[in-house]
Short mmCIF file of C-alpha atoms and ligand atoms in Angstrom, two decimals:
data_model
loop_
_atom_site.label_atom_id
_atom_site.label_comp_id
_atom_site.label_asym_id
_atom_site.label_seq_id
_atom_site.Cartn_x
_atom_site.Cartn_y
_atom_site.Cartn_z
CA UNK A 1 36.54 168.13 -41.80
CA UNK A 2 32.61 167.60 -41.31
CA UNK A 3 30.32 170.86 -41.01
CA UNK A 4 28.45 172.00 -37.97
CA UNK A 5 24.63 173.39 -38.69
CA UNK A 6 22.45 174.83 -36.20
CA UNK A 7 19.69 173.06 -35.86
CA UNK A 8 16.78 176.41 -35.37
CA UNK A 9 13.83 174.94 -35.02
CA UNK A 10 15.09 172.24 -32.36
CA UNK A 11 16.38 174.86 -30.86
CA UNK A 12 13.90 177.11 -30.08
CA UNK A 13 11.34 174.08 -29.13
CA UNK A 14 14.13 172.78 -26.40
CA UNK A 15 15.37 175.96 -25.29
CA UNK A 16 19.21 175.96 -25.71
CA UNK A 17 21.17 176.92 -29.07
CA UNK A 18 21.51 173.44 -30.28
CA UNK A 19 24.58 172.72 -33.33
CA UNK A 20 24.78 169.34 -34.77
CA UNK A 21 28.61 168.34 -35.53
CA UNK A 22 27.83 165.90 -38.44
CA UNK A 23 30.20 163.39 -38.45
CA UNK A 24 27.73 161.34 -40.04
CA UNK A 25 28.75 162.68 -42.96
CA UNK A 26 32.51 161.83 -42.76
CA UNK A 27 33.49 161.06 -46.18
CA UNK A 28 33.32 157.81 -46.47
CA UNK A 29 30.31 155.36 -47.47
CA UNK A 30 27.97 155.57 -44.49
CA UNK A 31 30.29 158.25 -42.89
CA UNK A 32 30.50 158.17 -38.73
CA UNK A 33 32.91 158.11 -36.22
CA UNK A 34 34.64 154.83 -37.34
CA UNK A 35 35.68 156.39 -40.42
CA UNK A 36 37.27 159.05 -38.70
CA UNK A 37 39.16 156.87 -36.14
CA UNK A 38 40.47 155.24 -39.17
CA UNK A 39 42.07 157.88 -40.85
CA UNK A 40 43.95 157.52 -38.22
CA UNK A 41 44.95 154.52 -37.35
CA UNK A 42 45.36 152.86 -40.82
CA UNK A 43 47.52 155.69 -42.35
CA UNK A 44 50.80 154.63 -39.75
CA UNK A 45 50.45 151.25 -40.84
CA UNK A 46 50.62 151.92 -44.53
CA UNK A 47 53.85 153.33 -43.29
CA UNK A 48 54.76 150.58 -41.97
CA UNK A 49 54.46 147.86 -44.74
CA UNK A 50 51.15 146.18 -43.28
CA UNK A 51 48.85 144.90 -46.57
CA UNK A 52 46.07 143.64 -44.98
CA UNK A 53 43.53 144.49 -42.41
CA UNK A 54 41.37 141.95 -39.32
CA UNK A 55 39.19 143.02 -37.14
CA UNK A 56 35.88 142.21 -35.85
CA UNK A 57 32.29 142.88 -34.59
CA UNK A 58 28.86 142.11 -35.19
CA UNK A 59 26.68 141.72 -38.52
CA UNK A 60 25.57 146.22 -38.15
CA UNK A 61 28.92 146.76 -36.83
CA UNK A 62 30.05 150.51 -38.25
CA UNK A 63 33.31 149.65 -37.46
CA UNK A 64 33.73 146.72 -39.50
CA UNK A 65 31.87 148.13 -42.37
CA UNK A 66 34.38 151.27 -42.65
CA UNK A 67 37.37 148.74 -42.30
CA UNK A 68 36.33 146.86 -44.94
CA UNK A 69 35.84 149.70 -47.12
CA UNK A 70 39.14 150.88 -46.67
CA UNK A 71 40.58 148.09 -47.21
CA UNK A 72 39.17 147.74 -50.30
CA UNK A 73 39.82 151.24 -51.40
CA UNK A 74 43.89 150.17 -50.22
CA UNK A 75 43.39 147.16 -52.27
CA UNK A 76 44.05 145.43 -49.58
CA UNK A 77 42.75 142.23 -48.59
CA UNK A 78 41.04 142.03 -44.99
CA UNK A 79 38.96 139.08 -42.86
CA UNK A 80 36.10 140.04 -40.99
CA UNK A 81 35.56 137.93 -37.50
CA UNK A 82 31.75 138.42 -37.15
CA UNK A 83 30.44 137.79 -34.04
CA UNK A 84 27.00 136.90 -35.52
CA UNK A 85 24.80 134.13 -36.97
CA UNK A 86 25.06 134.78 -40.61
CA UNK A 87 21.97 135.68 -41.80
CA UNK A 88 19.93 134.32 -45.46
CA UNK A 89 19.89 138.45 -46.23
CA UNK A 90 22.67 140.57 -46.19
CA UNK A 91 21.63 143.45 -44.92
CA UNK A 92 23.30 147.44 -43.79
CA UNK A 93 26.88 147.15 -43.17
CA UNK A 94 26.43 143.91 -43.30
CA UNK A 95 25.82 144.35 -47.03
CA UNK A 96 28.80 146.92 -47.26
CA UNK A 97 31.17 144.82 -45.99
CA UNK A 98 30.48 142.14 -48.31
CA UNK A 99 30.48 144.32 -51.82
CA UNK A 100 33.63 145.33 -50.61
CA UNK A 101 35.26 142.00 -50.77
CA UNK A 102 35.87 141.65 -47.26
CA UNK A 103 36.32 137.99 -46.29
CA UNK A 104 33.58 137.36 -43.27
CA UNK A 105 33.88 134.53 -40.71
CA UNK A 106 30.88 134.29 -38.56
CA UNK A 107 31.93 132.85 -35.60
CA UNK A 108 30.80 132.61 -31.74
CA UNK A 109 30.59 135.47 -29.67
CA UNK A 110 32.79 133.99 -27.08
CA UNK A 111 35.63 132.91 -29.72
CA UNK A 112 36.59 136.49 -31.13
CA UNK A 113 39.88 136.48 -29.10
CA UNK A 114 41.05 133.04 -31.26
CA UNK A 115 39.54 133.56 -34.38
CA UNK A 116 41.02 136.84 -34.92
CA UNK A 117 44.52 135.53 -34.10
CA UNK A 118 43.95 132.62 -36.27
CA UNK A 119 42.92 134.94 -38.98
CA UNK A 120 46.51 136.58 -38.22
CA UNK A 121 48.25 133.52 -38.45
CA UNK A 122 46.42 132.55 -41.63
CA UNK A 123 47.07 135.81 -43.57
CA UNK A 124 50.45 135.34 -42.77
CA UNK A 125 50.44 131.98 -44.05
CA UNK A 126 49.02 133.10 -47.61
CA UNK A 127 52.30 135.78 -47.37
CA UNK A 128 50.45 138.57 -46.18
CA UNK A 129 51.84 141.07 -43.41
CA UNK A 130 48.28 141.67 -41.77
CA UNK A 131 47.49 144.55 -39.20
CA UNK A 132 44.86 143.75 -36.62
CA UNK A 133 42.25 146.45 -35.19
CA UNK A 134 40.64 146.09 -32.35
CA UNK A 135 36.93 145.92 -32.41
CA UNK A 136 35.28 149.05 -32.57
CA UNK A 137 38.70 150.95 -33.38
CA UNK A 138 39.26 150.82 -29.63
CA UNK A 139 42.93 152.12 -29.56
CA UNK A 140 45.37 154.77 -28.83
CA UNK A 141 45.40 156.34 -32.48
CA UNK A 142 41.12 155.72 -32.58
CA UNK A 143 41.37 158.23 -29.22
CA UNK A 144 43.75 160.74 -30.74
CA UNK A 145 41.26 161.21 -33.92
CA UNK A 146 38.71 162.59 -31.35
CA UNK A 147 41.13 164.76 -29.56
CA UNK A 148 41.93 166.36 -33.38
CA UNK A 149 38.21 166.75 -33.99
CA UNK A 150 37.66 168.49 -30.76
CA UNK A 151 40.38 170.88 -32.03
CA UNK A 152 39.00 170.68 -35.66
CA UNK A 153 35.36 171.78 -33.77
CA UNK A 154 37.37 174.66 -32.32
CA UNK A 155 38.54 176.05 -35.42
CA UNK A 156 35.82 175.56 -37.39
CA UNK A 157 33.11 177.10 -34.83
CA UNK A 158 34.82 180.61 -34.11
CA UNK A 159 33.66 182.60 -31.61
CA UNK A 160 30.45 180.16 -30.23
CA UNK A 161 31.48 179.16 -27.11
CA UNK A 162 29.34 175.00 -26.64
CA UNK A 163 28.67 174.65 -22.62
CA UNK A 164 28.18 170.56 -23.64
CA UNK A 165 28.81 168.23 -26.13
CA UNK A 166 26.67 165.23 -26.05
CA UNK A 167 27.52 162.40 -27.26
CA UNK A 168 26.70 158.57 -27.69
CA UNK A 169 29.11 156.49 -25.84
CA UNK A 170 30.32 152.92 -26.52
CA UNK A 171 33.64 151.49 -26.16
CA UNK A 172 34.91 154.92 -25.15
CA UNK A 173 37.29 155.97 -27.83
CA UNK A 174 35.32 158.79 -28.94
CA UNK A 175 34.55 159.99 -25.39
CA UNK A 176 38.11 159.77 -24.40
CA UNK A 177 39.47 161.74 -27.05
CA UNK A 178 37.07 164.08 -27.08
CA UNK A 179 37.66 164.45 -22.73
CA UNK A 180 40.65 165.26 -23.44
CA UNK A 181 40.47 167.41 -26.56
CA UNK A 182 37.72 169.52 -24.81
CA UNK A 183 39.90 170.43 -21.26
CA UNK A 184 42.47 172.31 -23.67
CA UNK A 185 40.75 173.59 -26.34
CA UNK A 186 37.50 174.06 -24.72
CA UNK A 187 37.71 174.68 -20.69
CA UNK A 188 34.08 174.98 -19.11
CA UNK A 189 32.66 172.73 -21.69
CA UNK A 190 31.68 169.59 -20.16
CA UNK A 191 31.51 166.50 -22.28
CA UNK A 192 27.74 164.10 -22.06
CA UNK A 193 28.75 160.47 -22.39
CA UNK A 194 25.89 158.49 -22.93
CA UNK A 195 26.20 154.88 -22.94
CA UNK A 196 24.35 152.85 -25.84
CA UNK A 197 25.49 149.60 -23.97
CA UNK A 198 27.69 149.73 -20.95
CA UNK A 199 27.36 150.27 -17.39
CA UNK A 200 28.59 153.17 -15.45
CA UNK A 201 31.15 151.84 -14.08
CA UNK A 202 32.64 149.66 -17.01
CA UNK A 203 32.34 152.65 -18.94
CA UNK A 204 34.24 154.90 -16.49
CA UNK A 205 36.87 152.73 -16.43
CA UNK A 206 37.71 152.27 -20.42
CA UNK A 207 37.43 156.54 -21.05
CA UNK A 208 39.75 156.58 -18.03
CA UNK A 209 42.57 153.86 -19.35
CA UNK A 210 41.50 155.54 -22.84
CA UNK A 211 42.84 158.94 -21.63
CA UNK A 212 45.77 157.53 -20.09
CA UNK A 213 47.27 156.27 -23.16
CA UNK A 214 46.15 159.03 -25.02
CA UNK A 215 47.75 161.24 -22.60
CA UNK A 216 50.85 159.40 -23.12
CA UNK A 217 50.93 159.32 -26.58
CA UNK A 218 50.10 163.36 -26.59
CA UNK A 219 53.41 162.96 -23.95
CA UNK A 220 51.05 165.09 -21.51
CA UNK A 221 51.06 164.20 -18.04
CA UNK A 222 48.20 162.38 -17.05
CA UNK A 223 45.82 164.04 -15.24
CA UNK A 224 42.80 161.94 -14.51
CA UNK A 225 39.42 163.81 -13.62
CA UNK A 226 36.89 162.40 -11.26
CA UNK A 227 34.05 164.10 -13.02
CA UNK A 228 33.73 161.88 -16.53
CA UNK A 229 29.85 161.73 -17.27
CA UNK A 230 28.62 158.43 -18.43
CA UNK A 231 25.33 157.96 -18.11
CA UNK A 232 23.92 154.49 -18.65
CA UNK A 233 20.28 155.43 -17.98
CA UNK A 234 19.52 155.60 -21.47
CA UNK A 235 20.47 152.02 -22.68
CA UNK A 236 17.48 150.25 -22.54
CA UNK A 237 18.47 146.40 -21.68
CA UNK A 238 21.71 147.05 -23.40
CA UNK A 239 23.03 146.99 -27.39
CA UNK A 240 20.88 147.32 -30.10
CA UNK A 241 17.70 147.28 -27.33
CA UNK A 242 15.29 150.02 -27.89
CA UNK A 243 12.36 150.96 -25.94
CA UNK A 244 9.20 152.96 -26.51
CA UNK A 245 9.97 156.05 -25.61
CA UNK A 246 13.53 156.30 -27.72
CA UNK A 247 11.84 155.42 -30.57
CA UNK A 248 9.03 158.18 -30.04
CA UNK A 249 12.08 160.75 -29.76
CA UNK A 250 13.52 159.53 -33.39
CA UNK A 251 10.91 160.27 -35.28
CA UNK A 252 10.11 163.44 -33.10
CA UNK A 253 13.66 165.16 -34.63
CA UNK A 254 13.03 163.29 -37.97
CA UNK A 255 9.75 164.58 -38.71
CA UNK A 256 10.40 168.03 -36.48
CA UNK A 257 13.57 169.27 -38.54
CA UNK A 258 15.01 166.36 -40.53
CA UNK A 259 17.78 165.32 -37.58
CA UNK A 260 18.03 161.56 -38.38
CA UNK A 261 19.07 159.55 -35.76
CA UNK A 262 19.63 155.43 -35.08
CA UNK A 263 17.98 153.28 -32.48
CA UNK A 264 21.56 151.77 -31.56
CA UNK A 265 23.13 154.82 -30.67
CA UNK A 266 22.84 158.50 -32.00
CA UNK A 267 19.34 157.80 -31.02
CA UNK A 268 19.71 157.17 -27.22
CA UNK A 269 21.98 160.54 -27.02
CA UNK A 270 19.40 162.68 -27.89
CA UNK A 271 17.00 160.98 -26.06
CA UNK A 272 19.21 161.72 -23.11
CA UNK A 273 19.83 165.22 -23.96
CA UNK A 274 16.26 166.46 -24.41
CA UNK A 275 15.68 164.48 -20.85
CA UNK A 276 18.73 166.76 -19.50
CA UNK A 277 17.36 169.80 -20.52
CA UNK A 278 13.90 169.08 -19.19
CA UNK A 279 15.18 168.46 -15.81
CA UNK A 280 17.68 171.84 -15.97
CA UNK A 281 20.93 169.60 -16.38
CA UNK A 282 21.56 171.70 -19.10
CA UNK A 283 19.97 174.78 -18.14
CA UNK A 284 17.68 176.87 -20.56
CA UNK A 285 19.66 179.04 -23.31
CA UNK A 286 22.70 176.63 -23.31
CA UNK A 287 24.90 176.06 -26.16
CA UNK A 288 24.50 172.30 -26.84
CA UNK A 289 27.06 170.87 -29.28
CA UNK A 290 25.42 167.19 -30.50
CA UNK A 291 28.33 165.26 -31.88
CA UNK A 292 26.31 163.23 -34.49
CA UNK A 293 28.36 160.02 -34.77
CA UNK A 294 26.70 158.40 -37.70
CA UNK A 295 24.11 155.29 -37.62
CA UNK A 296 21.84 155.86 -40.42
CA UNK A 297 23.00 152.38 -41.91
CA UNK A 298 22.06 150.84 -38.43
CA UNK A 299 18.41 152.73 -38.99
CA UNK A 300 17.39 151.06 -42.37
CA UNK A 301 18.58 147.62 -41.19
CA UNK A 302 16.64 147.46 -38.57
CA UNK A 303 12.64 146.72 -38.37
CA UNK A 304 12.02 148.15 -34.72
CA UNK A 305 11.46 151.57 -36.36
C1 PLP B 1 30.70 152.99 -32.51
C2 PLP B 1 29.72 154.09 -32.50
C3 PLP B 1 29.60 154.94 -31.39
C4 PLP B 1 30.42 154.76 -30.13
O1 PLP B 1 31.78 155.06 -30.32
P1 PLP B 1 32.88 154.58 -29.29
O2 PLP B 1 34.14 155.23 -29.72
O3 PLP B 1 32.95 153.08 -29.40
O4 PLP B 1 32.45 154.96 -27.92
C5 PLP B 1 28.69 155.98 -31.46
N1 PLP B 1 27.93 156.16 -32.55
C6 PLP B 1 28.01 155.37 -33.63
C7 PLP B 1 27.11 155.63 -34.78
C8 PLP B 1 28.92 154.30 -33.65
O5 PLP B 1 28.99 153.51 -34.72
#
């Protein structure tokens, strides 16, 4: 369970009650949503006699970082497929990943597909019975966390009532879960996907397959809206890109009230939610919930702020 704070002095500047869910602060080293996906996904495969983790993603990855942490906590070994040159200084997660024993292959972008089954087939080799995760913790069980923490939001928040939850979009997972977690537990609310890489339509399409499974695996019949919100205006040229005006809006909350946010994501959601409340898409006196994913790591290894 992470807290929710209001955020007062934000609030009153933008005009709408604005409460920070801080999933940032999901216990585990450098916190975030890929922790919390975890703690679900890993957990049935403990059950199910898997010793040993691979996945992938790039040198700042979050993802890869919190798997290899876990791992590690597990005692399990796990490989790494980095889609990255390596670089002379380990830096962020990159660093992470490495005190935590991972074993890191830094490979071609356009290989992941191979090397991660090779990394399969070589764990196995060496006797181990290794469970693969798909980058990002894009899967069924990664979906279903957010679906709990919409309910967990629920519980914990009483009788405030959020008209939004904005949130910084990637591969989907989160959004999905959180789509679907929202209809039941909080109908009205509307859920603010805003896309830190992909286009609108790309993006569409993952929450929607996203929802179907997770709709399946809640054994709910699937009931696909035509409304999803994924907004890629705020992505800059795409992952990891920043721009002026982003960066001017991170150190804006920072210095305002303390809200730290990330150039790679967090950082491009609240961009796009002060934008939506200048131009009235979230009217004046609105509760805004901002689902703080995480990305401080991603802040201190980077120089473009
Ligand atoms: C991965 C990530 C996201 C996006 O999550 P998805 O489930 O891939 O959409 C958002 N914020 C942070 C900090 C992340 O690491």
């Amino acid at each position: 369970m992470t807290k929710i704070q209001i955020n007062k002095i934000l609030s009153d500047l933008l005009g709408i009650t604005l409460i920070i869910k801080r999933d940032d602060l999901y216990p585990s080293p450098g916190g975030g949503n890929k922790a919390r996906k975890l703690d679900y996904i890993i957990p049935p495969a403990i059950v199910k006699g898997f010793n040993a983790l691979v996945t992938a993603g790039s040198c700042q990855s979050n993802h890869v970082r919190a798997t290899a942490l876990y791992a590690a906590k597990l005692g399990w070994k796990s490989v790494m497929i980095i889609h990255d040159q390596k670089p002379e200084v380990f830096q962020g997660n990159l660093k992470l990943m490495s005190l935590a024993g991972a074993e890191l292959r830094f490979i071609d972008k356009m290989a992941v597909k191979e090397e991660m089954d090779k990394a399969m087939k070589d764990l196995q080799g060496r006797g181990f019975n290794p469970f693969y995760i798909q980058g990002g913790g894009h899967c069924v069980e990664g979906s279903y966390a957010y679906y709990e923490a919409a309910k967990e939001l629920r519980d914990q928040a009483g009788a405030i009532l959020p008209d939004f939850i904005v949130v910084a979009s990637g591969t989907g997972t989160t959004q999905a879960g959180l789509e679907i977690g929202v209809r039941e537990f909080y109908p009205g609310c509307k859920v603010l996907g805003i896309s830190i890489s992909r286009n609108e339509e790309r993006g569409k399409e993952a929450i929607l397959e996203a929802m179907k499974e997770l709709n399946d695996f809640l054994n709910q019949p699937v009931v696909l809206p035509d409304d999803i919100f994924f907004d890629d205006r705020w992505k800059g040229e795409g992952y990891e890109r920043t721009y002026p005006e982003l960066l001017e809006t991170i150190r804006w909350a920072a210095h305002t009230e303390g809200l730290i946010l990330d150039p790679t994501y967090t950082g491009k959601a609240f961009h796009a939610l002060c934008h939506n409340v200048k131009t009235g898409l979230i009217p004046a006196n609105s509760t805004v919930v901002f689902w703080h994913t995480g990305g401080l790591i991603n802040l201190l290894a980077t120089d473009k702020i």
